[in-house]
Short mmCIF file of N, CA, C and O in Angstrom, two decimals:
data_model
loop_
_atom_site.label_atom_id
_atom_site.label_comp_id
_atom_site.label_asym_id
_atom_site.label_seq_id
_atom_site.Cartn_x
_atom_site.Cartn_y
_atom_site.Cartn_z
N UNK A 18 -18.58 15.92 5.38
CA UNK A 18 -18.24 14.67 6.59
C UNK A 18 -19.60 14.47 7.08
O UNK A 18 -20.46 13.62 7.26
N UNK A 19 -20.25 15.82 7.89
CA UNK A 19 -21.46 15.47 8.60
C UNK A 19 -22.80 15.41 7.51
O UNK A 19 -23.51 14.06 8.67
N UNK A 20 -22.70 15.38 6.56
CA UNK A 20 -24.22 15.09 5.96
C UNK A 20 -23.65 13.65 5.92
O UNK A 20 -25.48 12.56 5.88
N UNK A 21 -22.75 13.34 5.62
CA UNK A 21 -22.46 11.85 4.87
C UNK A 21 -22.85 10.98 6.74
O UNK A 21 -23.27 9.78 6.38
N UNK A 22 -22.56 11.81 7.77
CA UNK A 22 -22.82 10.87 8.68
C UNK A 22 -24.57 10.97 9.10
O UNK A 22 -24.96 10.16 9.53
N UNK A 23 -25.09 11.91 8.91
CA UNK A 23 -26.60 12.21 9.06
C UNK A 23 -27.21 10.82 7.80
O UNK A 23 -28.27 10.86 8.74
N UNK A 24 -26.35 10.69 6.75
CA UNK A 24 -27.18 9.94 6.30
C UNK A 24 -26.84 8.52 6.35
O UNK A 24 -27.14 7.96 5.34
N UNK A 25 -25.62 8.30 7.25
CA UNK A 25 -25.32 7.26 7.53
C UNK A 25 -25.12 6.07 5.58
O UNK A 25 -25.12 4.80 5.56
N UNK A 26 -23.87 7.52 5.64
CA UNK A 26 -23.25 6.82 4.33
C UNK A 26 -22.22 6.16 4.36
O UNK A 26 -21.06 6.81 4.73
N UNK A 27 -22.22 4.82 4.64
CA UNK A 27 -20.84 4.10 5.25
C UNK A 27 -19.70 4.44 3.99
O UNK A 27 -18.99 4.37 4.74
N UNK A 28 -20.04 3.98 2.89
CA UNK A 28 -18.85 4.37 1.58
C UNK A 28 -18.53 6.03 1.55
O UNK A 28 -17.10 5.69 1.40
N UNK A 29 -19.76 6.63 2.00
CA UNK A 29 -19.03 7.95 1.77
C UNK A 29 -17.84 8.39 2.98
O UNK A 29 -16.98 9.24 3.44
N UNK A 30 -18.42 8.15 4.33
CA UNK A 30 -17.62 8.02 5.70
C UNK A 30 -16.37 7.38 5.34
O UNK A 30 -15.48 7.51 5.65
N UNK A 31 -16.45 6.29 5.09
CA UNK A 31 -15.09 5.20 5.39
C UNK A 31 -14.08 6.05 3.78
O UNK A 31 -13.07 6.43 4.20
N UNK A 32 -14.52 6.29 2.74
CA UNK A 32 -13.74 7.39 1.72
C UNK A 32 -12.94 8.93 2.60
O UNK A 32 -12.24 9.00 2.35
N UNK A 33 -14.44 9.26 3.43
CA UNK A 33 -14.04 10.58 3.93
C UNK A 33 -12.89 10.50 4.62
O UNK A 33 -11.63 11.13 5.25
N UNK A 34 -12.75 9.54 5.63
CA UNK A 34 -11.97 8.77 6.53
C UNK A 34 -10.38 8.95 6.40
O UNK A 34 -9.26 9.20 6.92
N UNK A 35 -10.33 8.13 5.22
CA UNK A 35 -9.10 7.64 4.21
C UNK A 35 -8.67 8.98 3.61
O UNK A 35 -7.59 9.00 3.52
N UNK A 36 -9.57 10.28 3.23
CA UNK A 36 -8.79 11.41 2.86
C UNK A 36 -8.28 12.16 3.81
O UNK A 36 -7.50 12.56 3.45
N UNK A 37 -9.37 12.07 4.83
CA UNK A 37 -8.97 12.86 5.98
C UNK A 37 -6.98 12.61 6.67
O UNK A 37 -6.62 12.76 6.71
N UNK A 38 -7.05 10.82 6.65
CA UNK A 38 -6.00 9.96 7.03
C UNK A 38 -5.00 10.64 6.20
O UNK A 38 -3.68 10.89 6.76
N UNK A 39 -4.95 10.79 4.86
CA UNK A 39 -3.84 10.73 3.91
C UNK A 39 -3.32 12.42 4.00
O UNK A 39 -2.59 13.13 3.73
N UNK A 40 -4.17 13.28 4.28
CA UNK A 40 -4.26 14.52 4.41
C UNK A 40 -3.26 14.83 5.83
O UNK A 40 -2.46 16.01 6.03
N UNK A 41 -3.40 14.30 6.83
CA UNK A 41 -2.58 13.92 7.93
C UNK A 41 -1.17 13.61 7.91
O UNK A 41 -0.14 13.87 8.54
N UNK A 42 -1.17 12.43 6.84
CA UNK A 42 -0.30 11.86 6.37
C UNK A 42 0.96 13.00 5.88
O UNK A 42 1.98 12.68 5.94
N UNK A 43 0.02 14.14 5.07
CA UNK A 43 0.67 14.72 4.04
C UNK A 43 1.62 16.13 4.98
O UNK A 43 2.65 16.41 5.00
N UNK A 44 1.09 16.02 5.95
CA UNK A 44 1.14 16.89 6.98
C UNK A 44 1.94 16.22 8.30
O UNK A 44 2.79 17.30 9.26
N UNK A 45 2.70 15.11 8.14
CA UNK A 45 3.34 14.13 8.87
C UNK A 45 2.78 14.18 10.36
O UNK A 45 3.74 14.24 11.40
N UNK A 46 1.92 13.78 10.46
CA UNK A 46 1.43 14.01 11.56
C UNK A 46 0.63 12.19 11.71
O UNK A 46 -0.46 11.74 11.21
N UNK A 47 1.68 11.25 12.08
CA UNK A 47 1.14 9.91 11.87
C UNK A 47 0.25 9.22 12.53
O UNK A 47 -0.84 8.45 12.04
N UNK A 48 0.15 10.05 13.90
CA UNK A 48 -0.87 9.82 15.22
C UNK A 48 -2.18 9.30 14.36
O UNK A 48 -3.02 9.12 14.09
N UNK A 49 -2.95 11.11 14.12
CA UNK A 49 -3.88 11.43 13.22
C UNK A 49 -4.04 10.37 12.16
O UNK A 49 -5.39 10.16 11.75
N UNK A 50 -2.74 10.50 11.35
CA UNK A 50 -3.30 9.73 9.91
C UNK A 50 -3.52 8.21 10.22
O UNK A 50 -4.31 7.78 10.15
N UNK A 51 -3.01 7.52 11.24
CA UNK A 51 -3.52 6.29 11.56
C UNK A 51 -4.75 6.41 12.30
O UNK A 51 -5.45 5.23 12.00
N UNK A 52 -5.31 7.05 13.17
CA UNK A 52 -6.39 7.39 13.65
C UNK A 52 -7.59 6.90 12.24
O UNK A 52 -8.47 6.14 12.24
N UNK A 53 -7.54 8.07 11.81
CA UNK A 53 -8.69 8.11 10.82
C UNK A 53 -8.58 7.01 9.46
O UNK A 53 -9.64 6.63 9.29
N UNK A 54 -6.82 6.60 8.80
CA UNK A 54 -6.72 5.40 8.14
C UNK A 54 -7.76 4.60 9.01
O UNK A 54 -7.85 3.71 8.37
N UNK A 55 -7.35 3.98 10.26
CA UNK A 55 -8.17 2.97 10.96
C UNK A 55 -9.37 2.97 10.84
O UNK A 55 -10.00 1.46 11.05
N UNK A 56 -9.70 4.06 11.27
CA UNK A 56 -11.45 3.67 11.03
C UNK A 56 -12.05 3.25 9.61
O UNK A 56 -12.90 2.87 9.68
N UNK A 57 -11.00 4.00 8.55
CA UNK A 57 -11.71 4.16 7.08
C UNK A 57 -11.29 2.45 7.24
O UNK A 57 -12.42 1.75 6.56
N UNK A 58 -10.34 1.70 7.79
CA UNK A 58 -10.33 0.00 7.26
C UNK A 58 -11.44 -0.48 7.77
O UNK A 58 -11.51 -1.35 7.41
N UNK A 59 -11.70 -0.19 9.10
CA UNK A 59 -13.20 -0.63 9.61
C UNK A 59 -14.29 -0.74 8.84
O UNK A 59 -15.06 -1.60 8.55
N UNK A 60 -14.26 0.50 8.39
CA UNK A 60 -15.51 0.80 7.85
C UNK A 60 -15.63 0.07 6.02
O UNK A 60 -16.51 -1.02 5.68
N UNK A 61 -14.24 0.32 5.48
CA UNK A 61 -14.10 -0.61 4.13
C UNK A 61 -13.79 -1.95 4.25
O UNK A 61 -14.82 -2.48 3.49
N UNK A 62 -14.20 -2.86 5.52
CA UNK A 62 -13.70 -3.95 6.05
C UNK A 62 -15.33 -4.36 5.70
O UNK A 62 -15.67 -5.39 5.41
N UNK A 63 -16.34 -3.68 6.90
CA UNK A 63 -17.65 -3.98 7.04
C UNK A 63 -18.62 -3.59 5.50
O UNK A 63 -19.59 -4.68 5.75
N UNK A 64 -18.05 -3.18 4.72
CA UNK A 64 -19.29 -2.75 3.84
C UNK A 64 -18.69 -3.56 2.60
O UNK A 64 -18.76 -3.30 1.68
N UNK A 65 -18.05 -4.20 2.94
CA UNK A 65 -16.92 -4.84 1.92
C UNK A 65 -16.43 -4.00 0.44
O UNK A 65 -16.67 -4.93 -0.98
N UNK A 66 -15.61 -2.97 0.63
CA UNK A 66 -15.20 -2.14 -0.06
C UNK A 66 -13.70 -2.84 -0.57
O UNK A 66 -12.80 -1.95 0.29
N UNK A 67 -13.65 -3.86 -1.50
CA UNK A 67 -12.45 -4.27 -1.77
C UNK A 67 -11.47 -3.11 -2.32
O UNK A 67 -10.30 -2.77 -1.95
N UNK A 68 -12.19 -2.66 -3.00
CA UNK A 68 -11.12 -1.62 -3.82
C UNK A 68 -10.50 -0.06 -2.95
O UNK A 68 -9.42 -0.52 -2.38
N UNK A 69 -11.64 0.11 -1.92
CA UNK A 69 -11.39 1.46 -0.94
C UNK A 69 -10.45 0.38 -0.24
O UNK A 69 -9.20 1.45 0.65
N UNK A 70 -10.38 -0.67 0.78
CA UNK A 70 -9.90 -1.30 1.43
C UNK A 70 -8.29 -1.42 1.30
O UNK A 70 -7.25 -1.05 1.62
N UNK A 71 -8.25 -1.99 -0.08
CA UNK A 71 -6.78 -2.51 -0.43
C UNK A 71 -5.58 -0.90 -0.24
O UNK A 71 -4.86 -0.90 -0.21
N UNK A 72 -6.80 0.46 -1.09
CA UNK A 72 -5.79 1.50 -0.90
C UNK A 72 -5.73 2.21 0.16
O UNK A 72 -4.25 2.44 0.60
N UNK A 73 -6.76 1.70 1.33
CA UNK A 73 -6.16 2.16 2.70
C UNK A 73 -4.94 1.32 3.42
O UNK A 73 -4.31 2.05 3.60
N UNK A 74 -5.32 0.22 3.18
CA UNK A 74 -4.11 -1.14 3.72
C UNK A 74 -2.74 -0.54 3.19
O UNK A 74 -1.72 -0.20 3.64
N UNK A 75 -2.74 -0.15 1.66
CA UNK A 75 -1.57 0.43 1.08
C UNK A 75 -1.03 1.43 1.83
O UNK A 75 0.31 1.78 2.13
N UNK A 76 -1.78 2.48 2.63
CA UNK A 76 -1.26 4.14 3.07
C UNK A 76 -1.12 3.73 4.69
O UNK A 76 -0.25 4.10 4.61
N UNK A 77 -2.08 2.58 4.83
CA UNK A 77 -1.35 2.19 6.40
C UNK A 77 -0.26 1.71 6.35
O UNK A 77 0.93 2.05 7.30
N UNK A 78 -0.17 1.15 5.47
CA UNK A 78 1.53 0.40 5.00
C UNK A 78 2.76 1.43 5.19
O UNK A 78 3.96 1.32 5.08
N UNK A 79 2.64 2.57 4.19
CA UNK A 79 3.20 3.50 3.74
C UNK A 79 3.52 4.44 5.63
O UNK A 79 4.98 4.90 5.50
N UNK A 80 2.47 4.37 6.00
CA UNK A 80 3.09 5.11 7.58
C UNK A 80 3.93 4.17 8.18
O UNK A 80 4.98 4.63 8.52
N UNK A 81 3.37 3.01 8.65
CA UNK A 81 4.33 2.29 9.25
C UNK A 81 5.99 1.99 8.43
O UNK A 81 6.81 1.49 9.41
N UNK A 82 5.60 2.13 7.45
CA UNK A 82 6.71 2.28 6.47
C UNK A 82 7.84 3.74 7.05
O UNK A 82 8.93 3.85 7.45
N UNK A 83 7.22 4.78 7.72
CA UNK A 83 7.71 6.49 7.59
C UNK A 83 7.76 6.11 9.13
O UNK A 83 9.05 6.58 10.06
N UNK A 84 7.64 5.25 9.89
CA UNK A 84 7.84 4.48 11.03
C UNK A 84 8.83 3.30 11.42
O UNK A 84 9.02 3.55 13.03
N UNK A 85 9.25 3.17 10.95
CA UNK A 85 10.19 2.40 11.08
C UNK A 85 9.68 0.92 10.98
O UNK A 85 10.69 -0.09 11.88
N UNK A 86 8.35 0.41 11.19
CA UNK A 86 8.03 -0.78 11.86
C UNK A 86 7.71 -1.63 10.34
O UNK A 86 6.38 -1.46 9.72
N UNK A 87 8.72 -2.05 10.19
CA UNK A 87 8.78 -2.60 9.01
C UNK A 87 7.65 -4.18 8.81
O UNK A 87 7.27 -4.39 7.87
N UNK A 88 7.87 -4.95 9.60
CA UNK A 88 7.19 -5.89 9.89
C UNK A 88 5.45 -5.56 9.58
O UNK A 88 4.95 -6.20 9.14
N UNK A 89 5.36 -4.23 10.35
CA UNK A 89 3.59 -4.11 10.33
C UNK A 89 3.46 -3.40 8.57
O UNK A 89 2.43 -4.17 8.08
N UNK A 90 4.63 -3.04 8.29
CA UNK A 90 4.45 -2.36 6.73
C UNK A 90 3.85 -3.66 5.70
O UNK A 90 3.24 -3.34 5.18
N UNK A 91 5.27 -4.74 6.01
CA UNK A 91 5.18 -5.61 5.15
C UNK A 91 3.54 -6.71 5.48
O UNK A 91 3.21 -7.00 4.08
N UNK A 92 3.36 -6.69 6.45
CA UNK A 92 1.90 -7.03 6.53
C UNK A 92 0.69 -6.54 5.81
O UNK A 92 0.17 -7.18 5.04
N UNK A 93 0.38 -5.34 5.95
CA UNK A 93 -0.36 -4.47 5.53
C UNK A 93 -0.43 -4.28 3.74
O UNK A 93 -1.07 -4.27 3.18
N UNK A 94 1.18 -4.22 3.38
CA UNK A 94 0.97 -4.05 1.92
C UNK A 94 0.78 -5.60 1.34
O UNK A 94 -0.19 -5.68 0.03
N UNK A 95 1.21 -6.45 2.28
CA UNK A 95 0.72 -8.22 1.82
C UNK A 95 -0.82 -8.10 1.83
O UNK A 95 -1.32 -8.62 0.78
N UNK A 96 -1.44 -8.05 2.50
CA UNK A 96 -2.48 -7.92 2.67
C UNK A 96 -3.27 -6.98 1.33
O UNK A 96 -4.52 -7.31 0.53
N UNK A 97 -2.73 -5.76 1.13
CA UNK A 97 -3.22 -5.04 -0.23
C UNK A 97 -3.29 -5.92 -1.16
O UNK A 97 -4.10 -6.06 -2.36
N UNK A 98 -1.76 -6.49 -1.18
CA UNK A 98 -1.73 -7.36 -2.90
C UNK A 98 -2.74 -8.53 -2.82
O UNK A 98 -2.97 -8.87 -3.96
N UNK A 99 -2.82 -8.86 -1.58
CA UNK A 99 -3.77 -10.27 -1.94
C UNK A 99 -5.04 -9.50 -2.61
O UNK A 99 -5.97 -10.23 -3.24
N UNK A 100 -5.17 -8.47 -1.93
CA UNK A 100 -7.11 -7.86 -1.71
C UNK A 100 -6.88 -7.67 -3.76
O UNK A 100 -8.28 -8.10 -4.74
N UNK A 101 -5.82 -6.93 -4.53
CA UNK A 101 -5.47 -6.92 -6.09
C UNK A 101 -5.56 -7.76 -6.49
O UNK A 101 -6.06 -7.50 -7.55
N UNK A 102 -5.09 -8.68 -6.19
CA UNK A 102 -4.68 -10.16 -6.86
C UNK A 102 -6.32 -10.94 -7.04
O UNK A 102 -6.20 -11.60 -8.92
N UNK A 103 -6.69 -10.65 -5.96
CA UNK A 103 -8.10 -11.24 -5.99
C UNK A 103 -9.70 -10.57 -7.26
O UNK A 103 -10.23 -10.92 -7.72
N UNK A 104 -8.89 -9.34 -6.66
CA UNK A 104 -9.79 -7.92 -8.11
C UNK A 104 -9.12 -8.14 -9.43
O UNK A 104 -9.96 -7.56 -10.41
N UNK A 105 -8.14 -9.46 -9.78
CA UNK A 105 -7.83 -9.03 -11.05
C UNK A 105 -6.97 -7.62 -11.39
O UNK A 105 -6.98 -7.38 -12.92
N UNK A 106 -6.85 -7.29 -10.07
CA UNK A 106 -5.80 -5.58 -10.46
C UNK A 106 -4.59 -5.48 -9.80
O UNK A 106 -3.78 -5.39 -9.59
N UNK A 107 -4.16 -6.50 -11.66
CA UNK A 107 -2.36 -6.96 -11.38
C UNK A 107 -1.96 -5.48 -11.55
O UNK A 107 -0.32 -5.15 -10.89
N UNK A 108 -1.91 -4.16 -12.10
CA UNK A 108 -1.31 -3.14 -11.80
C UNK A 108 -1.04 -2.89 -10.64
O UNK A 108 -0.06 -2.45 -9.90
N UNK A 109 -2.40 -2.17 -9.70
CA UNK A 109 -2.25 -2.12 -8.19
C UNK A 109 -1.35 -3.07 -7.98
O UNK A 109 -0.90 -2.61 -6.44
N UNK A 110 -1.62 -4.32 -8.04
CA UNK A 110 -0.96 -5.35 -7.02
C UNK A 110 0.66 -5.14 -6.96
O UNK A 110 1.40 -5.19 -6.51
N UNK A 111 1.18 -4.99 -8.56
CA UNK A 111 2.57 -4.92 -8.90
C UNK A 111 2.65 -3.18 -8.15
O UNK A 111 4.08 -3.88 -7.31
N UNK A 112 2.32 -2.78 -8.62
CA UNK A 112 2.65 -1.09 -7.63
C UNK A 112 2.54 -1.57 -6.17
O UNK A 112 3.44 -1.17 -5.14
N UNK A 113 1.67 -2.41 -5.19
CA UNK A 113 1.42 -2.58 -4.23
C UNK A 113 3.54 -3.09 -3.79
O UNK A 113 3.86 -2.88 -3.04
N UNK A 114 3.59 -4.05 -4.58
CA UNK A 114 4.98 -5.09 -4.39
C UNK A 114 6.12 -4.28 -4.68
O UNK A 114 7.36 -4.37 -4.11
N UNK A 115 6.14 -3.13 -5.51
CA UNK A 115 7.20 -2.25 -5.44
C UNK A 115 7.28 -1.12 -4.35
O UNK A 115 8.47 -1.70 -3.60
N UNK A 116 6.11 -1.20 -3.96
CA UNK A 116 6.45 -0.35 -2.67
C UNK A 116 6.90 -1.10 -1.50
O UNK A 116 8.05 -0.41 -0.77
N UNK A 117 6.46 -2.31 -1.43
CA UNK A 117 6.67 -3.28 -0.80
C UNK A 117 8.25 -3.33 -0.72
O UNK A 117 9.33 -3.75 0.46
N UNK A 118 8.71 -3.45 -1.82
CA UNK A 118 10.90 -3.56 -2.41
C UNK A 118 10.82 -2.44 -1.36
O UNK A 118 12.11 -2.75 -0.81
N UNK A 119 10.20 -0.84 -1.44
CA UNK A 119 11.05 0.12 -0.93
C UNK A 119 10.87 -0.02 0.32
O UNK A 119 12.13 0.40 1.48
N UNK A 120 10.07 -0.76 1.02
CA UNK A 120 10.10 -0.12 2.85
C UNK A 120 11.33 -1.94 2.88
O UNK A 120 11.71 -1.51 4.19
N UNK A 121 11.34 -2.60 2.09
CA UNK A 121 12.84 -3.13 2.60
C UNK A 121 14.13 -2.48 1.97
O UNK A 121 15.06 -2.77 2.81
N UNK A 122 14.53 -1.49 1.20
CA UNK A 122 14.99 -0.64 0.39
C UNK A 122 15.96 -0.18 2.14
O UNK A 122 16.80 0.29 2.23
N UNK A 123 14.59 0.59 2.73
CA UNK A 123 14.87 1.69 3.48
C UNK A 123 15.36 0.61 5.04
O UNK A 123 16.32 1.65 5.43
N UNK A 124 15.00 -0.30 4.83
CA UNK A 124 15.43 -0.97 6.40
C UNK A 124 16.66 -1.58 5.80
O UNK A 124 17.45 -2.18 6.62
N UNK A 125 17.35 -1.71 4.49
CA UNK A 125 18.77 -2.40 4.27
C UNK A 125 18.40 -3.47 4.16
O UNK A 125 19.66 -4.32 4.18
N UNK A 126 17.61 -4.13 3.81
CA UNK A 126 17.81 -5.48 3.48
C UNK A 126 17.39 -6.29 2.41
O UNK A 126 16.54 -6.02 1.43
N UNK A 127 18.60 -5.82 1.39
CA UNK A 127 18.51 -6.12 0.14
C UNK A 127 18.18 -7.11 -0.56
O UNK A 127 17.46 -7.46 -1.52
N UNK A 128 18.08 -8.44 -0.37
CA UNK A 128 17.43 -9.79 -0.37
C UNK A 128 15.87 -9.78 -0.44
O UNK A 128 15.47 -9.88 -1.92
N UNK A 129 15.39 -8.95 0.57
CA UNK A 129 13.99 -9.02 0.38
C UNK A 129 13.74 -7.92 -1.06
O UNK A 129 12.57 -7.77 -1.38
N UNK A 130 14.40 -6.59 -0.38
CA UNK A 130 13.68 -5.78 -1.61
C UNK A 130 14.06 -6.05 -3.06
O UNK A 130 13.19 -6.25 -3.57
N UNK A 131 14.91 -6.99 -3.36
CA UNK A 131 14.99 -7.84 -4.61
C UNK A 131 13.95 -8.58 -4.39
O UNK A 131 13.60 -8.82 -5.62
N UNK A 132 13.55 -10.01 -3.90
CA UNK A 132 12.22 -10.76 -3.90
C UNK A 132 10.99 -9.80 -4.26
O UNK A 132 10.59 -10.22 -5.01
N UNK A 133 10.49 -8.70 -3.49
CA UNK A 133 9.33 -7.83 -4.01
C UNK A 133 9.63 -7.17 -5.16
O UNK A 133 9.03 -7.26 -6.23
N UNK A 134 11.02 -6.60 -5.62
CA UNK A 134 10.64 -6.10 -7.01
C UNK A 134 10.47 -7.05 -8.22
O UNK A 134 10.22 -6.76 -8.91
N UNK A 135 10.94 -8.58 -8.17
CA UNK A 135 11.19 -9.09 -9.06
C UNK A 135 9.28 -10.00 -8.85
O UNK A 135 8.68 -9.83 -9.94
N UNK A 136 8.83 -9.66 -7.65
CA UNK A 136 6.84 -10.42 -8.07
C UNK A 136 6.78 -9.21 -8.84
O UNK A 136 5.65 -9.34 -9.11
N UNK A 137 6.84 -7.73 -8.60
CA UNK A 137 6.26 -6.43 -8.93
C UNK A 137 6.47 -6.82 -10.33
O UNK A 137 5.73 -6.72 -11.30
N UNK A 138 7.83 -7.25 -11.05
CA UNK A 138 8.21 -7.76 -12.54
C UNK A 138 7.69 -7.90 -12.67
O UNK A 138 6.82 -8.36 -14.20
N UNK A 139 7.37 -9.28 -12.11
CA UNK A 139 6.47 -11.14 -12.93
C UNK A 139 5.08 -10.33 -13.12
O UNK A 139 4.71 -10.87 -13.67
N UNK A 140 4.43 -9.80 -12.28
CA UNK A 140 2.79 -8.73 -12.40
C UNK A 140 2.92 -8.31 -13.49
O UNK A 140 2.07 -7.85 -14.23
N UNK A 141 4.23 -7.19 -13.32
CA UNK A 141 4.17 -5.79 -14.42
C UNK A 141 4.32 -6.73 -15.89
O UNK A 141 3.71 -5.75 -17.12
N UNK A 142 5.29 -7.21 -16.08
CA UNK A 142 5.56 -7.61 -17.21
C UNK A 142 4.60 -8.54 -18.79
O UNK A 142 4.40 -8.48 -19.60
N UNK A 143 3.60 -8.94 -18.06
CA UNK A 143 2.58 -9.78 -18.81
C UNK A 143 1.47 -8.64 -19.28
O UNK A 143 1.02 -8.82 -20.40
N UNK A 144 1.67 -7.48 -18.53
CA UNK A 144 0.11 -6.92 -18.83
C UNK A 144 0.96 -5.47 -19.46
O UNK A 144 0.26 -4.95 -19.54
N UNK A 145 2.42 -5.64 -19.34
CA UNK A 145 3.01 -4.33 -19.88
C UNK A 145 2.95 -2.97 -19.39
O UNK A 145 2.66 -2.07 -20.09
N UNK A 146 3.02 -3.03 -17.95
CA UNK A 146 2.95 -2.20 -16.86
C UNK A 146 4.30 -0.97 -17.20
O UNK A 146 4.85 -1.18 -15.84
N UNK A 147 4.63 0.02 -18.15
CA UNK A 147 5.99 0.29 -18.07
C UNK A 147 6.19 1.09 -16.78
O UNK A 147 7.51 1.45 -16.61
N UNK A 148 4.85 1.95 -16.40
CA UNK A 148 5.24 2.73 -15.23
C UNK A 148 5.82 2.42 -14.33
O UNK A 148 6.67 2.43 -13.15
N UNK A 149 5.38 0.84 -13.85
CA UNK A 149 5.72 -0.20 -12.67
C UNK A 149 7.14 -0.23 -13.30
O UNK A 149 8.06 -0.54 -12.53
N UNK A 150 7.46 -0.81 -14.38
CA UNK A 150 8.57 -1.75 -14.89
C UNK A 150 9.85 -0.49 -14.53
O UNK A 150 10.73 -1.28 -14.56
N UNK A 151 9.56 0.34 -15.47
CA UNK A 151 10.86 1.35 -15.67
C UNK A 151 11.36 1.79 -14.22
O UNK A 151 12.44 1.55 -13.91
N UNK A 152 10.43 1.56 -12.79
CA UNK A 152 10.82 1.85 -11.55
C UNK A 152 11.46 0.47 -11.09
O UNK A 152 12.59 0.75 -10.61
N UNK A 153 10.98 -0.44 -11.58
CA UNK A 153 11.47 -2.06 -10.95
C UNK A 153 12.67 -2.26 -11.77
O UNK A 153 13.61 -2.37 -10.68
N UNK A 154 13.16 -1.74 -13.05
CA UNK A 154 14.64 -2.18 -13.73
C UNK A 154 15.23 -0.94 -12.97
O UNK A 154 16.62 -2.04 -12.51
N UNK A 155 14.97 -0.08 -12.67
CA UNK A 155 16.27 0.86 -11.92
C UNK A 155 16.77 0.37 -10.82
O UNK A 155 17.35 0.34 -10.53
N UNK A 156 15.52 0.03 -9.91
CA UNK A 156 15.59 -0.71 -8.69
C UNK A 156 16.40 -1.61 -8.42
O UNK A 156 17.22 -1.65 -7.61
N UNK A 157 15.51 -2.43 -9.50
CA UNK A 157 16.75 -3.91 -9.43
C UNK A 157 18.41 -3.31 -9.57
O UNK A 157 18.98 -4.52 -8.86
N UNK A 158 18.49 -2.70 -10.92
CA UNK A 158 19.89 -2.40 -10.74
C UNK A 158 20.41 -2.08 -9.68
O UNK A 158 21.90 -2.04 -9.23
N UNK A 159 20.23 -1.07 -9.38
CA UNK A 159 20.27 -0.64 -7.61
C UNK A 159 20.56 -1.58 -6.53
O UNK A 159 21.74 -1.35 -6.09
N UNK A 160 19.86 -2.38 -7.11
CA UNK A 160 20.06 -3.89 -5.41
C UNK A 160 20.42 -4.31 -6.01
O UNK A 160 21.79 -4.46 -5.26
N UNK A 161 21.18 -5.03 -6.92
CA UNK A 161 22.46 -5.70 -7.11
C UNK A 161 23.52 -4.85 -7.37
O UNK A 161 24.23 -5.99 -6.96
N UNK A 162 23.84 -3.40 -7.61
CA UNK A 162 24.92 -2.89 -7.29
C UNK A 162 25.37 -2.64 -5.52
O UNK A 162 26.52 -3.58 -5.39
N UNK A 163 24.13 -2.72 -4.91
CA UNK A 163 24.38 -2.86 -3.40
C UNK A 163 25.07 -4.02 -3.04
O UNK A 163 25.69 -4.35 -2.22
N UNK A 164 24.69 -5.26 -3.28
CA UNK A 164 24.67 -6.73 -3.49
C UNK A 164 26.33 -6.71 -3.64
O UNK A 164 26.41 -7.86 -3.30
N UNK A 165 26.76 -6.22 -4.66
CA UNK A 165 27.92 -6.40 -5.37
C UNK A 165 28.01 -7.58 -6.80
O UNK A 165 28.84 -8.12 -6.97
N UNK A 166 26.43 -7.64 -7.15
CA UNK A 166 26.54 -8.62 -8.70
C UNK A 166 26.59 -7.66 -9.88
O UNK A 166 26.37 -6.44 -9.79
#
């Protein structure tokens, strides 16, 4: 990290902050994870690293889900989806929609969970993204059971 700072390697600094943030997330230190991921978000935005920014936004959303801030989590997942769709990275967009559905599963909002599962399905089916599809179908089944359908 020190070398990247000395070289003013903004791409590398942003990546390092994102990685440090994820280490803190794994250690369940949400405050430190947020600190580093928010710094990574700022750098990724400034240097226009859209792929990196989308990943950081997804990671921030996961932290806010863990902290039960579902509105903020939704905001960040949707920002991630928008970037992935602009980049035509449909597997990543479908994955973000799936993650967002889990946000609402945890919140007990089954209708919203189903809404985002269907969006993930709509992106994953045309490209035959089976890793996403099997999770989507499984979770749709569980969500419909919860709803009594």
